[in-house]
Every structure is written in structure tokens, then in C-alpha cells.
Amino acid sequence: MKSLFEGLEFKSLISRIPSARGPVGLYPRPMSSLDAAGTRRGAPAPATPRDAASLATLNVTEELDKQVTLILQKMSTTGIIVDLQFLKGLSKDWSKKLQDIEQQIYSIIGHQVNLNSPKQLQVVLFDELKLPVVRKTKTGRSTDEDTLRELAPSHPMIPLLLQYRQLFKLVSTYVDALPRFVGSDGRVHSTFNVEGAATGRLSSQNPNLQNIPVKGEMGGEIRKAFVAPIGKILLAADYSQIELRILAHLAQDPGLIKAFNEGLDIHAATASKIFNVPVEKVTKEQRMVGKTMNFATLYGQGAHALARQLGVDYATAQKYIEEYFAQFPKVRVWKAEVLENAKRNGYVETLWGRKRYIPELSAANRQIQAFGERAAINHPVQGTAADMIKKAMVEIDKSLLNIVDRISGEKKTINDKRLTINGLYSMILQVHDELLFECIPDNVGEVGKMVKDKMENALKLSVPVLVDLKVGPNWGEMKALNH
DNA sequence: ACCCCACGCCAC
DNA sequence: AAACGTGGCGTGGGGT
Ligand SMILES: Nc1nc2c(ncn2[C@H]2C[C@H](O)[C@@H](COP(=O)(O)OP(=O)(O)OP(=O)(O)O)O2)c(=O)[nH]1
Ligand SMILES: [Mn+2]
Ligand SMILES: [Mn+2]
């Protein structure tokens, strides 16, 4: 669990409603952030004492989380197949590339160095090669990706180092690490934590299946290792622009509401403006930049950071931010209201009343206050999205059992530790606003329709909620599923 | 074998 | 580094 202001001297806690539920999974492994009782490390005291009545009665989100916990256990028990042979091939190819790059770098600088050690790298870059220090970390001179991009034209080893970093990350964190989690059934069984994030989002660990690479060709290659078993396919369902739709509802912003009623893609529209291309010509990569700008601006990014991130000058970044809030005027008003309430109550909450206490709001240090304010703005939006998909998961889990009962007279469910596991259609992953299922190809159209319906109607918003469906033989080759 | 921290970076 | 937010993990470096 992260502190709100990691870099600052004194640490505080993010208080939250206590709950008796901990992580869920087959293989606890090292329970890094939670103790055996599922209570939060570093937060020994309950955030809010419960009165006698609330000890016995779960509120809406507690009841929701209780039901979700059972589903998470099933997801963990089912697991997902990882193609070990495929990863072995990737490892071989990419490790050779890594060695090549490493040798090239050594011959350029004239000696060996541990390229994975930022400390050793600093000496090479800034002392030996005398490259300019772009920015500093707490303890020294930064060598992160942004820094290296700026330094790239100054020395031939930098582009190689960037390649090395990317490749090493993918190999060490995924290609070589995932096989260590594969059980004798050929599957990885991640642990999902129902209260993994302060906002109500889940988290996933051992391994984390919510941060599997997706960008670029190499990301797609890694996702190809997540496969459906013989005779089944994968079905994926991802909400469209979900937090912007929730924002539209919470802020009741006319610009956002109109856009969604007209079926517009706001991420693409933002990208169209940034890259000065017609919206229909926006590429996937450009849309991603638009998406990041939309959320970063909403959650308080400044013009300086935006300018750096987009590679534009400060004035242009300022203009983008102004235009954003001019386009969606009620967003500023809503943010001010949230902060006012937050400071009065000491907490913020989602549409469903999931509370997050933010003591930083009353901190003496202004910088800490500012961190608290940005968290306070984020929680109602990110947390409502979490409530929404959790509700959908509960409804979908019920419906799947009904569908199975109907289409097959024979018993296709397995009872395992009081969990009813469905052998035909299994929910196997949740990635914040996406659900992944393993299912027999029969009736995938009907199941997809049901999943889409449950997700789109889990919460009633004042704008349409849309879900994109995809199917494929593996997670790297998913194609749109129409009707 | 386990722990911590800093750095850096993957995803949503 | 920074006035986007929410996470988890691998490595290096140091320690028990
Ligand atoms: N603050 C912040 N939130 C993010 C960021 N990336 C993703 N999120 C949150 C907001 C998104 O609505 C939500 C789901 O991520 P997705 O990648 O599915 O994006 P989204 O649903 O907005 O667009 P989509 O139509 O699915 O491509 O996660 C980010 O960079 N910053
Ligand atoms: Mn989405
Ligand atoms: Mn998504």
C-alpha cells in the first residue's frame, strides 16, 4: 500500500472502513501487504470505530464486497492457462537480443557495467560521459526513461540503453517470472484482494495479472501466452471511457453528457486536438495519449507536467488544460464541491457510499494537502467505477450458473469448498474495468450479450454506459465480437 | 531465508 | 522532479 506522499518526510495512513476480509487465493505466497487476518499493515487501529448496529449489519458496499470475495475465490481457483512453451521461445529470442545490446553498450563505453544498477549507471552517464544531469532523484541523478529520451541525441549508448531497459523489464517481470507461478495444472492462480486499493478497486498479486503488458508488438506477444484451453475461447468485456462517463454523471456536465449521448469518443477527440489530425484518423497510440491527458488533467496534472509529457511548450499545455475545462465547465464546479464536502467531513465517497477518509486534507503542510485533494477528487470517480464492475461481477456470476443449468441437463458445476464452479463459462480475470472469461464457443454470442447487459446496467447513470466485447484464442489476439 | 529501501516501470 | 490517481514487482544495495 502506498502512502499518498511517498517522497515526503513523514508518513501517514490512508484510513478506511475496516473489513474482516483479506486476500483471496490458493497460494498465499509471501503475504506482503496484508497479515493473515487480512488487516492492513501499518494501519493497526481501525479507521472508524463501528457502533453496535453496524457490527451486525453490513452496509451496501460491504455486502457487495462480501459477495465479490466469493467470486474472487472462484477466479483464483480456476486460474488461467499460461503457454509455457511459448514463453520459453520468447525468453530465448529476447535474452539473445539483450545480450547483443549489452555487448554493444560495453564496446561503446569501453568497459562492463551492471546496466540494471541506476547507481552504477549514474557514474557512467554523468561522470564518465559527462552528460548533463536532467533531473535528480532523492538520492542522486535520475536515469529514468524520460531522462534517457532527452539524452538520447547526445550519445549513441543511450538509445541502446533504452532498448535494453524495455526488453529487460519484459523478460524479468513477465517472460521469465510468470512460469514460476504456473502450477501442475498449467495455470497461474493469482490472489485477488477485494480491498486492494483505497478506492475500492481490486488488486492482484502473485502474480499480478492486472499489469500484463499490452502496448506495442512485444506486449501483444506476452499476452499471447495467456490462452484458452482446447475446446474453449476467451471472451473479454471492457467498459468504454468508463471514468469519463462516471464523471459525466457525478458532475452533470452538459458537455460530457452531450458527447456521450451522441456516441463520441472523447479520448480520440482529445488526441485529434493534440496531434492535429481528424478524429477518424487517430491511431491507437495517439488515442492512448489522449486518454492519459484526459485523466491526468481531470485529476490535477499541471501545465508543466503536461508539457513535458506531451513534448509541447508550457503555453500550449496551458491552453489544452483551459480548453479542457471550458469544454466541460461543470467539472471544475464539481471538483470544488467535492473538496468542500471532503474538508468538512474528512472523507469522500462513491455513488454507492464507499468512503475513504483523507486526513491529509487537514495537514499543516500545503504539499501534503494538495496530495490529499487530488486523491479526494479521484476516489469518487475511480471508486464508483469499481463499485460498478463489482456489481456486474455478482450479477454475471449468478446468470452464468442459470445459463449452464438451462443449456445442459447434466451437471456441469463443480462444488469446491462451498463454491459453485461452472465448468463451461468461467470468469477468470478482472482488470479494473475489464472482465475476462473462458468459455465454450457454443452460445458465446448469448453469453457475451448477457455479460454486456449486466455490465452496462450495473449502475444507472445519466449517460449511456457501453462495453466492448472481444473474443479470441488467447489474450493477445482478441477480435471484436459483434451481436 | 527473510527484511528493508530506492529506483524504475508495467497496467488500469 | 514536478500539482494526474490506483496498484504490484524486479533489481540493486544493504541488512538481520
Ligand atoms: N488517473 C488515471 N486513471 C487511468 C489512467 N489510465 C486508466 N485509468 C482509469 C480510467 C479509465 O477509465 C479506467 C479504465 O482504463 P481503460 O484503459 O479501459 O480506459 P477507458 O475505459 O477510459 O477507455 P477505453 O474506451 O476502454 O479505451 O482506468 C491514467 O493514466 N490515469
Ligand atoms: Mn475501458
Ligand atoms: Mn480497461
Coordinates of C-alpha atoms (C1' of nucleotides) and ligand atoms in Angstrom, one line a residue:
Chain A
M1 CA 0.0 0.0 0.0
K2 CA 1.3 3.3 -0.9
S3 CA 1.4 6.5 1.1
L4 CA -0.2 9.5 -0.5
F5 CA 3.1 11.4 -0.4
E6 CA 5.8 8.8 -0.7
G7 CA 8.6 11.2 -1.1
L8 CA 7.9 13.3 1.9
E9 CA 9.5 13.2 5.3
F10 CA 6.6 12.0 7.4
K11 CA 4.3 9.2 6.5
S12 CA 0.7 9.0 7.3
L13 CA -2.0 6.5 6.8
I14 CA -5.0 6.4 4.5
S15 CA -7.7 5.5 6.8
R16 CA -10.5 3.3 5.6
I17 CA -13.6 1.4 6.7
P18 CA -12.3 -1.7 8.3
S19 CA -13.3 -5.1 6.9
A20 CA -12.7 -8.6 8.0
R21 CA -11.9 -9.8 4.6
G22 CA -8.4 -10.3 3.3
P23 CA -6.7 -11.5 0.2
V24 CA -8.2 -14.4 -1.7
G25 CA -6.3 -17.1 -3.4
L26 CA -4.9 -20.6 -3.5
Y27 CA -1.3 -19.8 -3.0
P28 CA -0.9 -17.1 -0.4
R29 CA 2.9 -16.9 -1.0
P30 CA 4.5 -14.1 0.9
M31 CA 1.6 -12.0 2.2
S32 CA 3.4 -8.9 1.6
S33 CA 1.0 -6.1 2.3
L34 CA -1.6 -7.9 4.4
D35 CA -1.3 -10.0 7.5
A36 CA -3.0 -13.3 7.9
A37 CA -6.2 -11.7 9.2
G38 CA -6.4 -9.5 6.2
T39 CA -5.9 -6.3 8.1
R40 CA -3.7 -3.6 6.7
R41 CA -0.1 -3.5 7.7
G42 CA 0.8 -0.1 9.0
A43 CA -2.8 0.6 10.0
P44 CA -3.2 -1.2 13.3
A45 CA -6.1 0.9 14.5
P46 CA -9.4 0.7 12.9
A47 CA -10.2 3.7 10.7
T48 CA -13.5 4.2 12.2
P49 CA -14.9 2.5 15.2
R50 CA -18.2 0.8 14.5
D51 CA -21.2 1.2 16.6
A52 CA -23.2 -1.8 17.8
A53 CA -25.6 -1.8 14.9
S54 CA -23.1 -1.6 12.2
L55 CA -21.2 -4.5 13.7
A56 CA -24.1 -6.7 12.8
T57 CA -25.2 -5.1 9.6
L58 CA -23.1 -4.7 6.5
N59 CA -23.6 -1.5 4.5
V60 CA -24.1 -1.6 0.8
T61 CA -20.5 -1.8 -0.3
E62 CA -19.6 -4.2 2.5
E63 CA -22.3 -6.5 1.4
L64 CA -21.2 -6.1 -2.2
D65 CA -17.6 -6.9 -1.3
K66 CA -18.7 -9.9 0.6
Q67 CA -20.3 -11.4 -2.5
V68 CA -17.4 -10.4 -4.7
T69 CA -15.0 -12.2 -2.4
L70 CA -16.6 -15.5 -3.2
I71 CA -16.2 -14.8 -6.9
L72 CA -12.6 -13.9 -6.5
Q73 CA -12.0 -17.2 -4.8
K74 CA -13.5 -18.9 -7.8
M75 CA -11.4 -16.9 -10.2
S76 CA -8.3 -17.7 -8.2
T77 CA -9.2 -21.4 -8.1
T78 CA -9.9 -21.6 -11.8
G79 CA -6.8 -19.7 -12.8
I80 CA -5.7 -19.0 -16.3
I81 CA -3.6 -21.2 -18.6
V82 CA -0.1 -19.9 -19.5
D83 CA 1.6 -21.4 -22.5
L84 CA 5.0 -22.3 -21.1
Q85 CA 6.5 -23.4 -24.4
F86 CA 5.5 -20.1 -25.9
L87 CA 7.2 -18.1 -23.1
K88 CA 10.2 -20.3 -23.4
G89 CA 10.6 -19.3 -27.0
L90 CA 10.1 -15.6 -26.2
S91 CA 12.7 -15.9 -23.4
K92 CA 15.2 -17.4 -25.8
D93 CA 14.7 -14.8 -28.5
W94 CA 14.7 -11.8 -26.2
S95 CA 17.5 -12.9 -24.0
K96 CA 19.7 -13.2 -27.0
K97 CA 18.7 -9.6 -28.1
L98 CA 19.5 -8.5 -24.6
Q99 CA 23.0 -10.0 -24.7
D100 CA 23.6 -8.3 -28.1
I101 CA 22.6 -4.9 -26.8
E102 CA 24.6 -5.4 -23.6
Q103 CA 27.8 -6.2 -25.6
Q104 CA 27.2 -3.2 -27.9
I105 CA 27.0 -0.9 -25.0
Y106 CA 30.1 -2.3 -23.4
S107 CA 32.1 -1.8 -26.6
I108 CA 30.9 1.8 -26.9
I109 CA 31.8 2.8 -23.4
G110 CA 34.9 0.5 -23.2
H111 CA 34.0 -1.5 -20.1
Q112 CA 31.4 -3.6 -18.4
V113 CA 28.8 -2.2 -16.0
N114 CA 25.7 -3.5 -14.4
L115 CA 23.0 -1.9 -16.6
N116 CA 20.4 -2.7 -14.0
S117 CA 22.0 -0.6 -11.4
P118 CA 20.9 3.0 -11.6
K119 CA 23.8 3.8 -9.2
Q120 CA 26.4 2.4 -11.5
L121 CA 24.7 3.9 -14.5
Q122 CA 24.9 7.4 -13.0
V123 CA 28.7 7.1 -12.8
V124 CA 28.9 6.1 -16.5
L125 CA 26.5 8.7 -17.8
F126 CA 27.2 11.7 -15.8
D127 CA 30.8 11.3 -14.6
E128 CA 32.5 9.4 -17.5
L129 CA 30.4 10.6 -20.4
K130 CA 29.8 14.0 -18.8
L131 CA 26.2 14.0 -20.0
P132 CA 24.1 16.8 -18.5
V133 CA 22.0 16.0 -15.4
V134 CA 18.4 16.4 -16.5
R135 CA 16.8 15.9 -13.1
K136 CA 17.5 14.4 -9.7
T137 CA 16.1 11.7 -7.5
K138 CA 16.0 11.8 -3.8
T139 CA 19.4 10.2 -3.6
G140 CA 21.1 11.1 -6.9
R141 CA 20.8 11.8 -10.6
S142 CA 17.9 10.3 -12.4
T143 CA 18.3 7.8 -15.1
D144 CA 14.7 7.1 -15.9
E145 CA 13.1 6.7 -19.3
D146 CA 12.2 10.4 -19.7
T147 CA 15.7 11.4 -18.8
L148 CA 17.2 9.0 -21.2
R149 CA 14.9 10.2 -24.0
E150 CA 16.2 13.7 -23.6
L151 CA 19.8 12.5 -23.5
A152 CA 19.3 10.2 -26.5
P153 CA 20.7 12.5 -29.2
S154 CA 23.8 13.3 -27.1
H155 CA 25.3 9.8 -27.1
P156 CA 25.0 6.6 -29.0
M157 CA 24.7 4.4 -26.0
I158 CA 21.5 6.0 -24.8
P159 CA 19.2 4.6 -27.5
L160 CA 20.7 1.1 -26.8
L161 CA 20.2 1.6 -23.1
L162 CA 16.5 2.4 -23.7
Q163 CA 16.1 -0.8 -25.7
Y164 CA 17.8 -2.7 -23.0
R165 CA 15.6 -1.3 -20.3
Q166 CA 12.4 -2.2 -22.2
L167 CA 13.5 -5.7 -23.1
F168 CA 14.9 -6.4 -19.6
K169 CA 11.7 -5.3 -18.0
L170 CA 9.5 -7.6 -20.1
V171 CA 11.8 -10.6 -19.7
S172 CA 12.5 -10.3 -16.0
T173 CA 9.0 -9.3 -14.9
Y174 CA 6.9 -11.4 -17.2
V175 CA 8.5 -13.8 -19.6
D176 CA 10.8 -15.4 -17.0
A177 CA 8.8 -14.7 -13.9
L178 CA 5.3 -16.0 -14.9
P179 CA 6.5 -19.6 -15.4
R180 CA 7.4 -19.7 -11.7
F181 CA 3.8 -19.2 -10.9
V182 CA 2.4 -21.9 -13.1
G183 CA 1.0 -24.9 -11.2
S184 CA 0.9 -28.5 -12.1
D185 CA -2.4 -27.8 -13.8
G186 CA -0.7 -25.5 -16.2
R187 CA -2.4 -22.5 -14.8
V188 CA -1.5 -19.4 -12.7
H189 CA -3.7 -18.7 -9.8
S190 CA -3.3 -15.1 -8.8
T191 CA -4.6 -13.8 -5.5
F192 CA -7.2 -11.1 -5.8
N193 CA -7.7 -8.7 -3.0
V194 CA -11.2 -7.3 -2.7
E195 CA -10.0 -4.2 -0.9
G196 CA -6.6 -4.0 -2.6
A197 CA -6.9 -0.3 -3.4
A198 CA -8.1 2.5 -1.2
T199 CA -10.7 3.5 -3.8
G200 CA -12.4 0.1 -3.8
R201 CA -10.5 -1.3 -6.8
L202 CA -9.2 -4.8 -6.6
S203 CA -5.6 -5.7 -6.6
S204 CA -3.9 -8.8 -7.9
Q205 CA -0.7 -10.4 -6.7
N206 CA 1.5 -13.5 -7.0
P207 CA 1.5 -12.8 -9.9
N208 CA -0.2 -9.5 -10.6
L209 CA -2.4 -10.3 -13.6
Q210 CA -3.6 -6.7 -13.8
N211 CA -0.5 -5.3 -15.3
I212 CA 0.3 -7.7 -18.1
P213 CA 1.9 -5.7 -20.9
V214 CA -0.4 -4.7 -23.7
K215 CA 1.4 -1.9 -25.6
G216 CA 3.3 -2.5 -28.7
E217 CA 4.2 -5.7 -30.5
M218 CA 6.1 -7.1 -27.6
G219 CA 3.2 -6.5 -25.2
G220 CA 0.9 -8.4 -27.6
E221 CA 3.4 -11.3 -27.7
I222 CA 3.4 -11.7 -24.0
R223 CA -0.4 -11.6 -23.9
K224 CA -0.5 -14.4 -26.5
A225 CA 0.9 -16.7 -23.7
F226 CA -2.5 -16.4 -21.9
V227 CA -4.6 -19.0 -23.7
A228 CA -7.9 -20.7 -23.6
P229 CA -7.9 -24.4 -23.1
I230 CA -8.7 -26.8 -26.0
G231 CA -12.3 -26.5 -26.9
K232 CA -12.8 -23.1 -25.3
I233 CA -12.2 -19.5 -26.2
L234 CA -11.6 -16.3 -24.3
L235 CA -14.2 -13.6 -24.0
A236 CA -13.2 -10.1 -22.9
A237 CA -15.5 -7.2 -22.0
D238 CA -14.1 -3.7 -21.3
Y239 CA -16.1 -0.6 -20.4
S240 CA -15.7 2.3 -22.9
Q241 CA -14.2 5.5 -21.4
I242 CA -15.6 4.5 -18.1
E243 CA -14.3 7.1 -15.7
L244 CA -15.3 9.9 -18.0
R245 CA -18.8 8.5 -18.1
I246 CA -18.9 8.4 -14.4
L247 CA -17.6 11.9 -14.2
A248 CA -20.4 13.0 -16.6
H249 CA -22.9 11.6 -14.2
L250 CA -21.3 12.9 -11.0
A251 CA -20.6 16.4 -12.3
Q252 CA -23.8 16.5 -14.5
D253 CA -21.6 18.3 -17.1
P254 CA -23.6 19.3 -20.2
G255 CA -20.5 18.9 -22.5
L256 CA -19.8 15.4 -21.3
I257 CA -23.4 14.3 -21.3
K258 CA -24.0 15.6 -24.8
A259 CA -20.8 13.9 -26.1
F260 CA -21.8 10.5 -24.7
N261 CA -25.4 10.9 -25.8
E262 CA -24.0 11.4 -29.3
G263 CA -21.7 8.4 -29.0
L264 CA -18.5 10.4 -29.2
D265 CA -15.1 9.1 -28.3
I266 CA -13.6 11.7 -26.1
H267 CA -10.2 10.1 -25.8
A268 CA -10.0 10.2 -29.6
A269 CA -11.3 13.7 -29.7
T270 CA -8.6 14.9 -27.3
A271 CA -5.9 13.0 -29.4
S272 CA -7.3 14.7 -32.5
K273 CA -6.6 18.1 -31.0
I274 CA -3.2 17.2 -29.7
F275 CA -2.0 15.7 -32.9
N276 CA -4.0 17.9 -35.2
V277 CA -5.5 15.0 -37.2
P278 CA -9.1 14.3 -37.9
V279 CA -10.7 12.2 -35.2
E280 CA -11.3 9.3 -37.6
K281 CA -7.6 9.2 -38.4
V282 CA -6.4 9.0 -34.7
T283 CA -4.2 5.9 -34.2
K284 CA -4.4 3.6 -31.2
E285 CA -1.2 5.1 -29.9
Q286 CA -2.4 8.6 -30.3
R287 CA -5.7 7.8 -28.6
M288 CA -3.7 6.5 -25.7
V289 CA -2.0 9.8 -25.3
G290 CA -5.4 11.5 -25.4
K291 CA -6.7 9.1 -22.7
T292 CA -3.8 9.9 -20.5
M293 CA -4.3 13.6 -20.9
N294 CA -8.0 13.4 -20.2
F295 CA -7.5 11.6 -16.9
A296 CA -4.3 13.4 -15.9
T297 CA -6.0 16.8 -16.4
L298 CA -9.1 15.7 -14.6
Y299 CA -7.1 14.6 -11.6
G300 CA -4.9 17.7 -11.3
Q301 CA -1.9 17.5 -13.5
G302 CA -0.3 20.8 -14.0
A303 CA 0.7 22.5 -17.2
H304 CA 4.4 21.9 -16.6
A305 CA 4.0 18.2 -16.3
L306 CA 1.6 18.1 -19.2
A307 CA 4.0 20.0 -21.4
R308 CA 6.8 17.6 -20.6
Q309 CA 4.6 14.6 -21.1
L310 CA 3.3 15.8 -24.5
G311 CA 6.5 17.3 -25.6
V312 CA 4.9 20.7 -26.2
D313 CA 5.7 24.1 -24.7
Y314 CA 4.3 25.3 -21.5
A315 CA 1.9 27.8 -23.1
T316 CA 0.4 25.1 -25.3
A317 CA -0.1 22.8 -22.4
Q318 CA -1.8 25.6 -20.5
K319 CA -4.1 26.2 -23.5
Y320 CA -5.0 22.5 -23.6
I321 CA -5.9 22.5 -19.9
E322 CA -8.0 25.6 -20.3
E323 CA -9.8 24.2 -23.3
Y324 CA -10.5 21.0 -21.4
F325 CA -12.3 22.8 -18.6
A326 CA -14.0 25.1 -21.0
Q327 CA -15.4 22.1 -22.9
F328 CA -16.6 20.6 -19.6
P329 CA -17.4 23.5 -17.4
K330 CA -19.2 21.7 -14.6
V331 CA -16.2 19.6 -13.9
R332 CA -14.5 22.4 -12.1
V333 CA -17.6 23.2 -10.1
W334 CA -18.0 19.5 -9.2
K335 CA -14.4 19.3 -8.0
A336 CA -14.8 22.3 -5.8
E337 CA -17.9 20.8 -4.3
V338 CA -16.2 17.5 -3.6
L339 CA -13.3 19.3 -1.9
E340 CA -15.7 21.4 0.2
N341 CA -17.5 18.3 1.5
A342 CA -14.3 16.4 1.9
K343 CA -12.8 19.1 4.1
R344 CA -15.9 19.3 6.2
N345 CA -16.4 15.6 6.6
G346 CA -12.9 14.3 6.5
Y347 CA -13.8 11.7 3.9
V348 CA -15.1 11.4 0.3
E349 CA -17.4 8.7 -1.0
T350 CA -18.5 7.0 -4.2
L351 CA -22.0 6.9 -5.7
W352 CA -22.6 3.8 -3.6
G353 CA -21.3 5.3 -0.4
R354 CA -17.9 3.7 -0.4
K355 CA -16.0 6.0 2.0
R356 CA -12.4 7.0 2.0
Y357 CA -11.0 9.0 4.9
I358 CA -8.4 11.5 3.8
P359 CA -6.7 13.0 6.9
E360 CA -4.1 14.7 4.6
L361 CA -6.8 17.3 3.8
S362 CA -6.2 18.9 7.2
A363 CA -2.5 18.6 7.2
A364 CA -0.4 21.6 8.0
N365 CA 1.9 21.1 5.1
R366 CA 0.4 22.5 1.9
Q367 CA 2.0 20.0 -0.3
I368 CA 0.5 17.1 1.7
Q369 CA -2.9 18.8 1.5
A370 CA -2.5 19.0 -2.3
F371 CA -1.9 15.3 -2.5
G372 CA -4.9 14.8 -0.3
E373 CA -7.0 17.0 -2.6
R374 CA -6.1 15.1 -5.7
A375 CA -6.9 11.8 -4.0
A376 CA -10.2 13.2 -2.9
I377 CA -11.1 14.1 -6.4
N378 CA -10.0 10.7 -7.8
H379 CA -11.8 8.5 -5.2
P380 CA -15.5 9.2 -6.1
V381 CA -14.8 8.5 -9.8
Q382 CA -12.4 5.6 -9.7
G383 CA -14.3 4.1 -6.7
T384 CA -17.7 4.3 -8.5
A385 CA -16.2 2.5 -11.5
A386 CA -15.0 -0.2 -9.0
D387 CA -18.5 -0.4 -7.5
M388 CA -20.0 -0.7 -10.9
I389 CA -17.8 -3.6 -12.1
K390 CA -18.1 -5.4 -8.8
K391 CA -21.9 -5.2 -9.0
A392 CA -21.7 -6.5 -12.6
M393 CA -19.5 -9.4 -11.5
V394 CA -22.0 -10.5 -8.9
E395 CA -24.9 -10.4 -11.4
I396 CA -22.9 -12.1 -14.1
D397 CA -21.8 -14.9 -11.8
K398 CA -25.4 -15.6 -11.0
S399 CA -26.5 -15.5 -14.6
L400 CA -23.8 -17.8 -15.7
L401 CA -25.0 -20.6 -13.4
N402 CA -28.5 -20.1 -14.7
I403 CA -27.3 -20.3 -18.3
V404 CA -25.4 -23.5 -17.6
D405 CA -28.3 -25.1 -15.9
R406 CA -30.5 -24.3 -18.9
I407 CA -28.3 -25.4 -21.7
S408 CA -27.2 -28.7 -20.2
G409 CA -29.4 -31.0 -18.2
E410 CA -26.3 -32.8 -16.9
K411 CA -24.4 -31.4 -14.0
K412 CA -21.7 -29.1 -15.2
T413 CA -20.9 -27.4 -12.0
I414 CA -18.3 -28.5 -9.5
N415 CA -18.7 -27.7 -5.8
D416 CA -15.3 -26.9 -4.3
K417 CA -15.1 -25.7 -0.8
R418 CA -18.7 -24.4 -0.9
L419 CA -18.0 -22.5 -4.1
T420 CA -20.1 -23.5 -7.1
I421 CA -17.7 -23.5 -10.0
N422 CA -19.1 -23.5 -13.5
G423 CA -17.2 -25.8 -15.9
L424 CA -18.4 -24.2 -19.1
Y425 CA -18.2 -20.4 -18.6
S426 CA -15.7 -19.2 -16.1
M427 CA -14.9 -15.6 -15.1
I428 CA -11.1 -15.7 -14.8
L429 CA -9.8 -12.2 -14.6
Q430 CA -10.8 -8.7 -13.6
V431 CA -8.6 -5.8 -14.8
H432 CA -10.3 -2.8 -13.2
D433 CA -12.9 -2.2 -16.0
E434 CA -12.5 -5.4 -17.9
L435 CA -13.6 -8.9 -17.3
L436 CA -12.1 -12.0 -19.0
F437 CA -13.9 -15.2 -19.4
E438 CA -13.0 -18.7 -20.5
C439 CA -16.0 -20.3 -22.3
I440 CA -17.1 -22.9 -24.7
P441 CA -17.7 -21.4 -28.2
D442 CA -21.3 -22.5 -28.1
N443 CA -23.6 -19.7 -27.1
V444 CA -20.7 -17.3 -26.8
G445 CA -23.0 -14.8 -28.5
E446 CA -25.6 -15.2 -25.9
V447 CA -23.2 -15.2 -23.0
G448 CA -21.5 -12.1 -24.5
K449 CA -24.8 -10.4 -24.7
M450 CA -25.6 -11.2 -21.1
V451 CA -22.2 -10.0 -19.9
K452 CA -22.5 -6.8 -21.8
D453 CA -26.0 -6.2 -20.5
K454 CA -25.1 -6.8 -16.9
M455 CA -22.0 -4.6 -17.1
E456 CA -23.8 -1.7 -18.9
N457 CA -26.7 -1.8 -16.5
A458 CA -25.0 -2.5 -13.2
L459 CA -25.4 1.2 -12.1
K460 CA -27.9 3.7 -13.6
L461 CA -26.0 6.7 -14.9
S462 CA -27.4 9.7 -16.7
V463 CA -25.3 8.8 -19.7
P464 CA -25.2 5.6 -21.7
V465 CA -22.6 3.0 -20.5
L466 CA -21.0 1.0 -23.2
V467 CA -19.0 -2.2 -23.1
D468 CA -16.8 -3.6 -25.9
L469 CA -16.8 -7.3 -26.4
K470 CA -13.9 -9.3 -27.9
V471 CA -13.2 -13.0 -28.4
G472 CA -10.1 -14.9 -29.3
P473 CA -7.9 -18.0 -28.8
N474 CA -5.6 -16.1 -26.5
W475 CA -5.3 -12.7 -24.7
G476 CA -3.1 -11.3 -27.4
E477 CA -5.3 -11.9 -30.4
M478 CA -8.7 -10.8 -29.4
K479 CA -11.2 -9.7 -32.1
A480 CA -14.3 -7.6 -31.8
L481 CA -17.5 -9.7 -31.2
N482 CA -20.5 -8.2 -32.9
H483 CA -24.0 -9.1 -31.7
Chain B
dA1 C1' 16.0 -17.4 4.3
dC2 C1' 14.0 -13.2 5.3
dC3 C1' 13.6 -8.0 5.7
dC4 C1' 14.0 -3.0 4.1
dC5 C1' 14.5 0.9 0.8
dA6 C1' 15.2 3.3 -3.7
dC7 C1' 14.6 3.3 -8.3
dG8 C1' 12.3 2.3 -12.2
dC9 C1' 8.3 0.7 -14.9
dC10 C1' 4.2 -2.4 -16.2
dA11 C1' -1.1 -2.0 -16.2
dC12 C1' -5.8 0.3 -15.4
Chain C
dA1 C1' 11.0 16.3 -10.0
dA2 C1' 7.1 18.1 -11.0
dA3 C1' 0.0 19.7 -8.9
dC4 C1' -2.8 13.2 -12.6
dG5 C1' -4.8 9.0 -9.5
dT6 C1' -4.8 3.5 -8.2
dG7 C1' -1.9 -0.7 -7.8
dG8 C1' 2.5 -4.8 -7.7
dC9 C1' 7.1 -6.4 -8.9
dG10 C1' 12.2 -7.0 -10.2
dT11 C1' 16.7 -5.4 -9.3
dG12 C1' 20.5 -3.5 -6.7
dG13 C1' 22.2 -2.4 -2.4
dG14 C1' 22.2 -3.1 2.4
dG15 C1' 20.9 -5.5 6.4
dT16 C1' 19.4 -9.3 10.0
Ligands
LIG1 N1 -5.8 8.7 -13.3 C1 -5.7 7.8 -14.3 N2 -6.6 6.8 -14.5 C2 -6.4 6.0 -15.5 C3 -5.3 6.0 -16.3 N3 -5.4 5.0 -17.2 C4 -6.6 4.4 -17.0 N4 -7.2 5.0 -15.9 C5 -8.5 4.6 -15.4 C6 -9.6 5.5 -16.0 C7 -10.2 4.6 -17.1 O1 -11.5 5.0 -17.4 C8 -10.1 3.3 -16.4 C9 -10.1 2.1 -17.4 O2 -9.0 2.2 -18.2 P1 -9.1 1.9 -19.8 O3 -7.7 1.7 -20.3 O4 -10.0 0.7 -20.0 O5 -9.6 3.2 -20.4 P2 -11.0 3.7 -20.7 O6 -12.1 2.8 -20.2 O7 -11.1 5.1 -20.2 O8 -11.1 3.8 -22.3 P3 -11.4 2.7 -23.4 O9 -12.6 3.1 -24.1 O10 -11.6 1.4 -22.6 O11 -10.1 2.6 -24.2 O12 -8.9 3.3 -15.7 C10 -4.3 7.0 -16.1 O13 -3.3 7.1 -16.8 N5 -4.6 7.9 -15.1
MN2 MN -12.1 0.7 -20.7
MN3 MN -9.6 -1.5 -19.5

